[in-house]
Coordinates of C-alpha atoms in Angstrom, one line a residue:
M1 CA 0.0 0.0 0.0
P2 CA 1.5 3.4 -0.9
E3 CA 2.3 5.8 1.9
P4 CA -0.3 8.5 2.5
V5 CA 0.6 11.9 1.0
T6 CA 0.8 14.6 3.6
P7 CA -1.2 17.7 2.5
V8 CA 0.8 20.8 1.8
T9 CA -0.9 23.3 4.1
F10 CA 0.0 26.9 4.5
P11 CA -0.3 29.1 7.6
S12 CA -3.8 30.7 7.9
T13 CA -2.2 34.2 7.6
F14 CA -0.5 33.4 4.3
L15 CA -1.4 35.9 1.6
W16 CA -2.5 34.5 -1.8
G17 CA -2.4 37.0 -4.7
A18 CA -1.6 37.7 -8.3
S19 CA 0.5 40.4 -10.0
T20 CA 0.3 42.6 -13.1
S21 CA 2.0 45.7 -14.3
A22 CA 0.6 48.9 -15.8
Y23 CA 2.0 49.0 -19.3
Q24 CA 1.3 45.3 -19.8
I25 CA -2.5 45.5 -19.1
E26 CA -3.9 49.0 -18.9
G27 CA -4.0 50.3 -22.5
A28 CA -5.6 53.8 -22.8
V29 CA -2.1 55.2 -23.4
R30 CA -3.5 58.6 -24.4
E31 CA -6.2 59.0 -21.8
G32 CA -6.3 61.7 -19.1
G33 CA -3.1 63.4 -20.2
R34 CA -0.9 60.4 -20.1
T35 CA 2.3 60.8 -22.2
P36 CA 4.5 58.2 -23.7
S37 CA 6.8 56.1 -21.5
I38 CA 10.0 54.5 -22.7
W39 CA 7.9 51.3 -23.5
D40 CA 5.5 53.2 -25.7
T41 CA 8.5 54.6 -27.7
F42 CA 10.4 51.2 -27.7
S43 CA 7.4 49.1 -28.7
H44 CA 6.6 51.5 -31.6
T45 CA 10.1 51.2 -32.9
P46 CA 10.2 48.7 -35.8
G47 CA 12.0 45.5 -34.9
K48 CA 11.9 45.9 -31.1
T49 CA 9.0 43.6 -30.3
V50 CA 7.6 40.4 -31.8
G51 CA 5.1 41.3 -34.5
G52 CA 5.5 45.0 -33.8
D53 CA 3.2 44.5 -30.8
H54 CA 2.7 47.3 -28.4
G55 CA 0.6 48.2 -25.3
D56 CA -1.7 50.8 -26.8
I57 CA -4.7 48.7 -25.9
A58 CA -3.0 45.7 -24.1
V59 CA -6.0 44.0 -22.4
D60 CA -7.9 47.3 -21.8
H61 CA -7.7 47.0 -18.0
Y62 CA -8.1 50.8 -17.7
R63 CA -11.7 50.4 -18.9
R64 CA -12.4 46.9 -17.7
Y65 CA -10.9 47.0 -14.2
R66 CA -14.2 46.3 -12.5
E67 CA -14.6 43.2 -14.6
D68 CA -11.1 42.2 -13.7
V69 CA -11.5 42.8 -10.0
A70 CA -14.7 40.7 -10.1
L71 CA -12.7 37.9 -11.6
M72 CA -10.2 38.2 -8.7
A73 CA -13.0 38.1 -6.2
E74 CA -14.4 35.0 -8.0
L75 CA -11.1 33.3 -7.6
G76 CA -11.0 34.4 -3.9
L77 CA -7.7 36.2 -4.1
D78 CA -6.5 37.8 -0.9
A79 CA -4.3 40.4 -2.6
Y80 CA -3.6 42.0 -6.0
R81 CA -0.2 43.6 -6.8
F82 CA -0.3 46.2 -9.6
S83 CA 1.9 49.0 -10.7
V84 CA 1.2 52.6 -11.2
S85 CA 2.0 54.3 -14.6
W86 CA 4.4 57.2 -13.8
S87 CA 3.4 58.8 -17.1
R88 CA -0.3 58.7 -16.1
V89 CA 0.3 60.4 -12.8
Q90 CA 3.1 62.8 -13.8
P91 CA 3.2 63.1 -17.6
T92 CA 6.6 64.8 -17.7
G93 CA 8.1 63.0 -14.8
R94 CA 8.1 66.1 -12.7
G95 CA 5.8 68.7 -11.3
P96 CA 2.3 68.3 -9.7
A97 CA 0.3 65.1 -10.2
V98 CA -2.5 64.9 -12.8
Q99 CA -5.5 64.1 -10.6
V100 CA -7.4 62.3 -13.4
G101 CA -4.5 59.9 -13.6
L102 CA -4.5 59.3 -9.8
D103 CA -8.3 59.0 -9.9
F104 CA -8.0 55.8 -12.0
Y105 CA -5.9 54.2 -9.2
R106 CA -8.2 55.5 -6.5
R107 CA -11.1 53.8 -8.3
L108 CA -9.1 50.6 -8.7
V109 CA -8.1 50.6 -5.0
D110 CA -11.7 51.3 -3.9
E111 CA -13.0 48.5 -6.1
L112 CA -10.5 46.0 -4.7
L113 CA -11.3 47.0 -1.1
S114 CA -15.0 46.7 -1.8
H115 CA -14.3 43.0 -2.7
G116 CA -12.1 42.4 0.3
I117 CA -8.9 42.3 -1.8
K118 CA -5.8 43.9 -0.4
P119 CA -4.1 46.2 -2.9
A120 CA -0.3 46.1 -3.2
V121 CA 1.2 49.0 -5.2
T122 CA 4.5 48.8 -7.1
L123 CA 5.6 52.4 -8.0
Y124 CA 7.9 51.5 -10.9
H125 CA 7.6 48.6 -13.2
W126 CA 10.0 49.7 -16.1
D127 CA 7.8 52.4 -17.6
L128 CA 9.9 55.6 -17.2
P129 CA 8.3 58.7 -18.7
Q130 CA 9.9 59.4 -22.0
H131 CA 10.5 63.0 -21.0
L132 CA 12.9 61.7 -18.3
E133 CA 14.7 59.4 -20.7
D134 CA 15.1 62.3 -23.1
A135 CA 16.9 64.1 -20.2
G136 CA 19.3 61.1 -19.7
G137 CA 17.1 58.4 -18.1
W138 CA 18.3 56.2 -15.2
P139 CA 22.1 56.8 -15.9
E140 CA 21.4 60.4 -14.7
R141 CA 21.3 61.1 -11.0
D142 CA 18.4 63.5 -11.2
T143 CA 16.0 60.7 -12.2
A144 CA 16.3 59.2 -8.7
Y145 CA 15.1 62.5 -7.2
R146 CA 12.3 62.7 -9.7
F147 CA 11.3 59.2 -8.6
A148 CA 11.2 60.3 -4.9
E149 CA 8.8 63.2 -5.8
Y150 CA 6.6 60.8 -7.7
A151 CA 6.6 58.3 -4.9
Q152 CA 5.4 61.0 -2.5
L153 CA 2.6 62.0 -4.8
V154 CA 1.3 58.5 -5.1
G155 CA 1.8 57.8 -1.4
E156 CA -0.3 60.9 -0.5
A157 CA -3.1 59.8 -2.8
L158 CA -3.4 56.1 -1.9
G159 CA -1.6 55.7 1.4
D160 CA -4.8 55.8 3.5
R161 CA -6.1 52.7 1.7
V162 CA -3.0 50.8 0.5
E163 CA -1.0 49.0 3.1
H164 CA 1.6 47.2 1.0
W165 CA 4.1 49.2 -1.1
M166 CA 7.0 48.3 -3.4
T167 CA 9.4 50.9 -4.7
L168 CA 10.9 49.2 -7.7
N169 CA 10.2 46.0 -9.7
E170 CA 13.3 44.1 -10.9
P171 CA 15.7 47.0 -11.1
W172 CA 18.2 44.5 -12.7
C173 CA 16.0 44.4 -15.9
T174 CA 15.7 48.2 -15.9
A175 CA 19.5 48.7 -15.7
F176 CA 21.0 45.8 -17.6
L177 CA 18.3 44.9 -20.2
G178 CA 17.5 48.5 -20.8
Y179 CA 20.9 50.1 -20.9
A180 CA 23.4 47.2 -21.6
S181 CA 21.9 44.6 -23.8
G182 CA 19.2 46.8 -25.2
V183 CA 16.5 44.2 -25.4
H184 CA 14.2 46.2 -23.1
A185 CA 13.3 49.9 -23.3
P186 CA 15.0 52.3 -23.8
G187 CA 17.1 49.9 -25.9
R188 CA 20.6 51.4 -25.1
T189 CA 23.8 49.3 -25.2
D190 CA 26.2 51.2 -23.0
P191 CA 27.8 49.1 -20.2
E192 CA 28.9 52.1 -18.2
A193 CA 25.5 53.7 -18.4
S194 CA 23.9 50.4 -17.2
L195 CA 26.1 50.5 -14.0
K196 CA 25.2 54.1 -13.4
A197 CA 21.6 53.2 -13.9
A198 CA 21.9 50.4 -11.3
H199 CA 23.3 52.9 -8.8
H200 CA 20.6 55.5 -9.5
L201 CA 17.9 52.9 -9.2
N202 CA 19.3 52.0 -5.8
L203 CA 19.3 55.7 -4.9
A204 CA 15.7 56.0 -6.2
H205 CA 14.7 53.1 -3.9
G206 CA 16.3 54.8 -0.9
L207 CA 14.9 58.2 -1.6
G208 CA 11.5 56.8 -2.5
T209 CA 11.4 54.8 0.7
T210 CA 12.1 57.9 2.7
A211 CA 9.5 59.9 0.7
L212 CA 6.8 57.2 1.3
R213 CA 7.6 57.1 5.0
S214 CA 7.0 60.8 5.2
V215 CA 3.4 60.4 4.0
L216 CA 2.2 56.9 4.8
P217 CA 0.6 55.7 8.1
P218 CA 3.2 54.0 10.3
H219 CA 1.6 50.6 10.0
N220 CA 2.1 50.5 6.2
S221 CA 4.7 48.1 4.7
I222 CA 7.4 49.3 2.3
A223 CA 9.4 46.7 0.2
V224 CA 11.2 46.3 -3.1
S225 CA 10.9 43.5 -5.6
L226 CA 14.2 42.0 -6.8
N227 CA 14.6 39.3 -9.4
S228 CA 17.5 37.8 -7.5
S229 CA 19.0 34.8 -9.2
T230 CA 20.0 31.4 -7.9
I231 CA 23.5 31.0 -9.5
R232 CA 25.0 27.5 -9.9
T233 CA 28.2 26.3 -11.5
V234 CA 29.0 23.4 -13.8
S235 CA 31.9 22.4 -11.5
Q236 CA 33.8 23.4 -8.4
D237 CA 36.8 24.4 -10.4
P238 CA 38.1 27.7 -9.1
A239 CA 37.6 29.4 -12.5
D240 CA 33.9 28.4 -12.5
L241 CA 33.4 29.6 -9.0
A242 CA 35.0 32.9 -9.9
A243 CA 32.6 33.1 -12.8
A244 CA 29.6 32.5 -10.5
R245 CA 30.9 35.2 -8.2
K246 CA 30.9 37.7 -11.0
I247 CA 27.3 36.9 -12.0
D248 CA 26.1 36.7 -8.4
D249 CA 27.5 40.2 -7.9
L250 CA 25.8 41.6 -11.0
A251 CA 22.5 39.8 -10.5
N252 CA 22.1 40.1 -6.8
G253 CA 24.8 42.0 -4.9
V254 CA 24.6 45.1 -7.0
F255 CA 21.1 45.7 -5.5
H256 CA 20.9 43.8 -2.2
G257 CA 24.4 44.9 -1.2
P258 CA 23.5 48.6 -0.9
M259 CA 19.8 48.1 0.0
L260 CA 20.3 45.5 2.8
H261 CA 23.9 46.0 3.9
G262 CA 24.9 49.6 2.8
A263 CA 27.7 48.6 0.5
Y264 CA 28.5 47.3 -2.9
P265 CA 30.5 44.1 -3.1
E266 CA 34.2 44.8 -3.4
T267 CA 34.4 42.0 -6.0
L268 CA 31.8 43.8 -8.1
L269 CA 33.7 47.1 -8.0
K270 CA 36.9 45.3 -9.0
A271 CA 35.4 43.3 -11.8
T272 CA 33.9 46.4 -13.4
E273 CA 36.7 48.9 -12.8
K274 CA 37.6 49.0 -16.5
I275 CA 34.1 50.0 -17.3
T276 CA 33.4 52.6 -14.6
D277 CA 35.2 54.2 -11.7
W278 CA 31.9 54.3 -9.8
S279 CA 32.3 58.0 -9.3
C280 CA 28.5 58.1 -9.6
V281 CA 28.4 56.9 -6.0
K282 CA 28.5 60.2 -4.0
E283 CA 29.2 60.6 -0.3
G284 CA 26.2 59.7 1.7
D285 CA 24.5 57.7 -1.1
L286 CA 24.9 54.3 0.6
A287 CA 23.3 55.6 3.8
L288 CA 20.4 57.0 1.7
I289 CA 20.0 53.6 -0.1
N290 CA 20.2 51.5 3.1
Q291 CA 16.8 52.4 4.4
P292 CA 15.1 49.9 6.8
L293 CA 12.5 47.8 4.9
D294 CA 9.4 46.1 6.2
A295 CA 9.6 43.2 3.8
L296 CA 11.5 42.0 0.7
G297 CA 9.8 40.9 -2.5
L298 CA 11.5 38.2 -4.6
N299 CA 10.7 37.3 -8.2
Y300 CA 11.8 33.9 -9.3
Y301 CA 11.5 32.0 -12.6
A302 CA 14.6 29.8 -13.1
P303 CA 18.1 29.3 -11.8
A304 CA 21.3 30.2 -13.8
L305 CA 24.1 27.8 -14.6
V306 CA 27.5 29.3 -15.4
S307 CA 31.1 28.4 -16.0
A308 CA 34.3 30.2 -17.0
A309 CA 34.2 30.9 -20.7
G310 CA 36.6 29.0 -23.0
A311 CA 39.1 30.9 -25.2
D312 CA 36.8 30.4 -28.3
T313 CA 33.6 31.8 -26.8
D314 CA 32.2 35.3 -26.9
G315 CA 31.0 35.5 -23.3
P316 CA 27.4 35.4 -21.9
R317 CA 24.6 35.3 -24.4
A318 CA 22.4 32.2 -23.8
D319 CA 21.2 33.5 -20.4
G320 CA 17.4 33.5 -21.0
H321 CA 17.2 37.3 -21.3
G322 CA 16.6 37.8 -25.0
S323 CA 18.7 37.9 -28.1
S324 CA 21.3 40.7 -28.4
A325 CA 24.8 41.1 -29.7
H326 CA 25.4 43.1 -26.5
S327 CA 25.7 41.5 -23.0
P328 CA 23.6 42.5 -20.0
W329 CA 26.5 41.4 -17.8
P330 CA 29.1 44.3 -17.9
G331 CA 32.6 43.1 -17.0
A332 CA 31.7 39.4 -17.3
D333 CA 32.6 38.6 -20.9
D334 CA 34.7 35.7 -19.5
V335 CA 31.6 33.9 -18.2
M336 CA 29.6 31.4 -20.1
F337 CA 25.9 30.6 -19.4
H338 CA 24.6 27.1 -19.9
Q339 CA 21.0 25.7 -20.3
T340 CA 20.1 24.1 -17.0
P341 CA 18.8 20.6 -17.3
G342 CA 15.1 19.7 -17.1
D343 CA 11.7 20.6 -18.7
Q344 CA 11.2 24.1 -19.9
T345 CA 8.4 26.6 -20.2
Q346 CA 7.6 28.3 -23.5
M347 CA 10.1 30.9 -22.6
G348 CA 12.9 28.3 -22.6
W349 CA 13.3 28.7 -18.9
T350 CA 14.0 25.5 -16.9
I351 CA 11.4 24.4 -14.4
D352 CA 13.3 24.0 -11.1
P353 CA 11.5 24.8 -7.9
T354 CA 14.6 23.9 -5.9
G355 CA 16.1 27.2 -7.1
L356 CA 13.2 29.0 -5.4
H357 CA 13.7 27.2 -2.1
E358 CA 17.4 28.0 -2.3
L359 CA 16.7 31.7 -2.9
L360 CA 14.3 31.9 0.0
M361 CA 16.8 30.3 2.4
R362 CA 19.6 32.6 1.1
Y363 CA 17.6 35.7 1.9
T364 CA 16.6 34.3 5.3
R365 CA 20.3 34.3 6.0
E366 CA 21.0 37.6 4.1
A367 CA 18.3 39.5 6.0
P368 CA 17.3 37.7 9.1
G369 CA 14.0 38.9 10.5
L370 CA 12.9 40.5 7.3
P371 CA 9.5 39.1 6.0
L372 CA 9.7 37.7 2.5
Y373 CA 7.1 37.7 -0.3
I374 CA 7.2 35.9 -3.6
T375 CA 6.0 38.9 -5.7
E376 CA 6.3 37.1 -9.0
N377 CA 6.4 33.4 -10.0
G378 CA 4.8 31.8 -13.0
A379 CA 5.2 30.2 -16.4
A380 CA 4.3 30.8 -20.0
Y381 CA 2.6 28.1 -22.1
D382 CA 0.8 28.1 -25.4
D383 CA -2.7 28.1 -23.9
Q384 CA -5.5 27.8 -26.3
P385 CA -9.3 27.3 -25.8
D386 CA -10.7 23.9 -26.7
P387 CA -13.8 23.5 -28.9
D388 CA -16.0 24.2 -25.9
G389 CA -14.2 27.4 -25.1
R390 CA -12.4 26.0 -22.0
V391 CA -8.7 26.5 -21.5
H392 CA -6.8 23.6 -19.9
D393 CA -3.3 24.2 -18.7
P394 CA -2.1 21.2 -16.7
E395 CA 1.5 22.2 -17.2
R396 CA 0.9 25.4 -15.3
I397 CA -0.9 23.6 -12.5
A398 CA 2.1 21.3 -12.2
Y399 CA 4.5 24.3 -12.2
L400 CA 2.5 26.1 -9.5
H401 CA 2.2 23.0 -7.3
G402 CA 6.0 22.4 -7.5
H403 CA 6.9 26.0 -6.7
L404 CA 4.4 26.5 -4.0
S405 CA 5.6 23.3 -2.5
A406 CA 9.1 24.8 -2.5
V407 CA 7.7 27.8 -0.7
H408 CA 6.1 25.6 1.9
R409 CA 9.3 23.7 2.3
A410 CA 11.2 27.0 2.9
I411 CA 8.6 28.0 5.5
S412 CA 9.1 24.7 7.3
D413 CA 12.9 25.3 7.1
G414 CA 12.5 28.6 8.9
A415 CA 12.0 31.2 6.1
D416 CA 9.4 33.9 7.1
V417 CA 7.5 33.8 3.8
R418 CA 4.3 35.8 4.2
G419 CA 2.7 35.5 0.7
Y420 CA 2.8 34.5 -2.9
Y421 CA 1.7 36.6 -6.0
Q422 CA 1.4 34.5 -9.1
W423 CA 2.6 36.0 -12.4
S424 CA 0.3 36.8 -13.9
L425 CA -3.4 37.4 -13.3
M426 CA -4.1 37.3 -17.0
D427 CA -2.4 37.1 -20.4
N428 CA -1.0 40.4 -21.4
F429 CA 1.7 42.3 -23.4
E430 CA 4.9 40.4 -22.6
W431 CA 7.4 43.2 -23.3
S432 CA 9.7 42.4 -26.3
Y433 CA 7.8 39.1 -26.8
G434 CA 4.6 41.0 -27.6
Y435 CA 1.5 38.9 -27.2
E436 CA 3.2 35.6 -28.1
K437 CA 3.9 34.4 -24.5
R438 CA 0.9 33.7 -22.2
F439 CA 1.7 33.8 -18.5
G440 CA -1.9 34.4 -17.2
M441 CA -4.1 32.2 -15.2
V442 CA -6.9 33.9 -17.0
H443 CA -6.9 33.6 -20.8
V444 CA -7.4 36.7 -22.9
D445 CA -8.7 36.5 -26.5
Y446 CA -6.8 39.5 -27.9
A447 CA -9.3 40.0 -30.7
T448 CA -12.4 40.3 -28.4
L449 CA -10.6 40.9 -25.0
E450 CA -12.8 38.2 -23.5
R451 CA -11.5 36.8 -20.2
T452 CA -11.7 33.1 -19.5
P453 CA -10.2 31.6 -16.3
K454 CA -7.9 28.7 -17.2
S455 CA -8.0 25.4 -15.3
S456 CA -4.9 26.7 -13.3
A457 CA -7.1 29.6 -12.1
R458 CA -9.6 27.1 -10.7
W459 CA -6.8 25.1 -9.1
Y460 CA -5.3 28.2 -7.6
A461 CA -8.7 29.3 -6.3
E462 CA -9.1 26.0 -4.5
A463 CA -5.6 26.5 -2.9
V464 CA -6.6 30.0 -1.8
R465 CA -9.9 28.7 -0.3
T466 CA -8.4 25.8 1.6
G467 CA -4.9 27.0 2.3
T468 CA -3.8 23.5 1.0
L469 CA -2.4 22.6 -2.4
P470 CA -4.9 20.5 -4.5
A471 CA -3.5 17.5 -6.4
V472 CA -1.9 18.4 -9.7
T473 CA -4.5 16.3 -11.5
E474 CA -7.3 18.7 -10.4
G475 CA -8.5 21.8 -12.3

């Protein structure tokens, strides 16, 4: 007789949610005085996105938010993490807020609260106002100060009703995909600029945290969402370990070093000294960045596998971050990325929940006592309706079961993980991949914009309702 399976049951206080971002879902890019962000410009530049896709309409959440909140309520979600469009609130990236822009988010928050769903606000999810990019973008120090002003405006407008706040989402992508490899907006390929951008994003986080604290009620929670990586090596050879150190510094230490510990890794500064002298780091910056946090958000999709590059290689390219002749890893051209073994999602990312467990335990050690949230985790598959209009996605159910089991295991091992936000609530504009990749637990017909919960949504709803993971065969 087989051994009985112990149910995977989460604490009763565990927060079950889903995530989205403004440019990926809102549409209405010219409503209420909104001006272009760098993603409007980038996506309308020929050759930058699959099929020339853009977010002009996206999934029209701006007009359909009540329908979308009703869907969240139907699924029983505890929380919804969304981002605010900076260009909608502050069209030039400076000056007073446009109230009609803030009013959209006020209505959204009120709708969420009326359905018992906790709103979680991310202030920046990659959509810098084009006006600020024209002035130099994130490589310019002034952008960090503009962000702090913007953070205060949004905090003043929503702070009485929103408890959970995140300053930045995945600053690694902003800095290195946007300014080094160029596969993300604004599409620049300048390694020195990317490192300056990383520092000014850190500074923006610190200044923004301080600005939020000046206007939010004391019980509110301020965090940041990092796409920290689990870095593994093909061997224990010293050269491979040194390669992993370089990538770990660029993927993780460049952000959590200043944010959590008040310093950049010395190994990072040494590895990049031929690119920049780091004179962008001014006296007092590290103290400004190293603000106390109430929580840390972690986004996880797949681990990285690296080695020292051979003499006949061109350095890191096959890293899962899009195709470019330019590397998003400044100072690491002597590192080679390898495809990790195992099944893959449609993105080509290996399915490996052990990497999530490893990441959670790392940050339990890196920041003892700091509550953790999974602010993004999910998978893209080619989900299509069957003849009856139903959308079955058993692969995603298996993916979610595996990764939520890893979260549960980390909690059992002492990690203070308070919640999980699935990426994503619904299919949407997937950046340079356009509408080709579907991450949603709700299917969107892009011709009609009809929403259809997939079988994974029903599975997740049952997990939310019971606090226990259903079997992978359900849904």
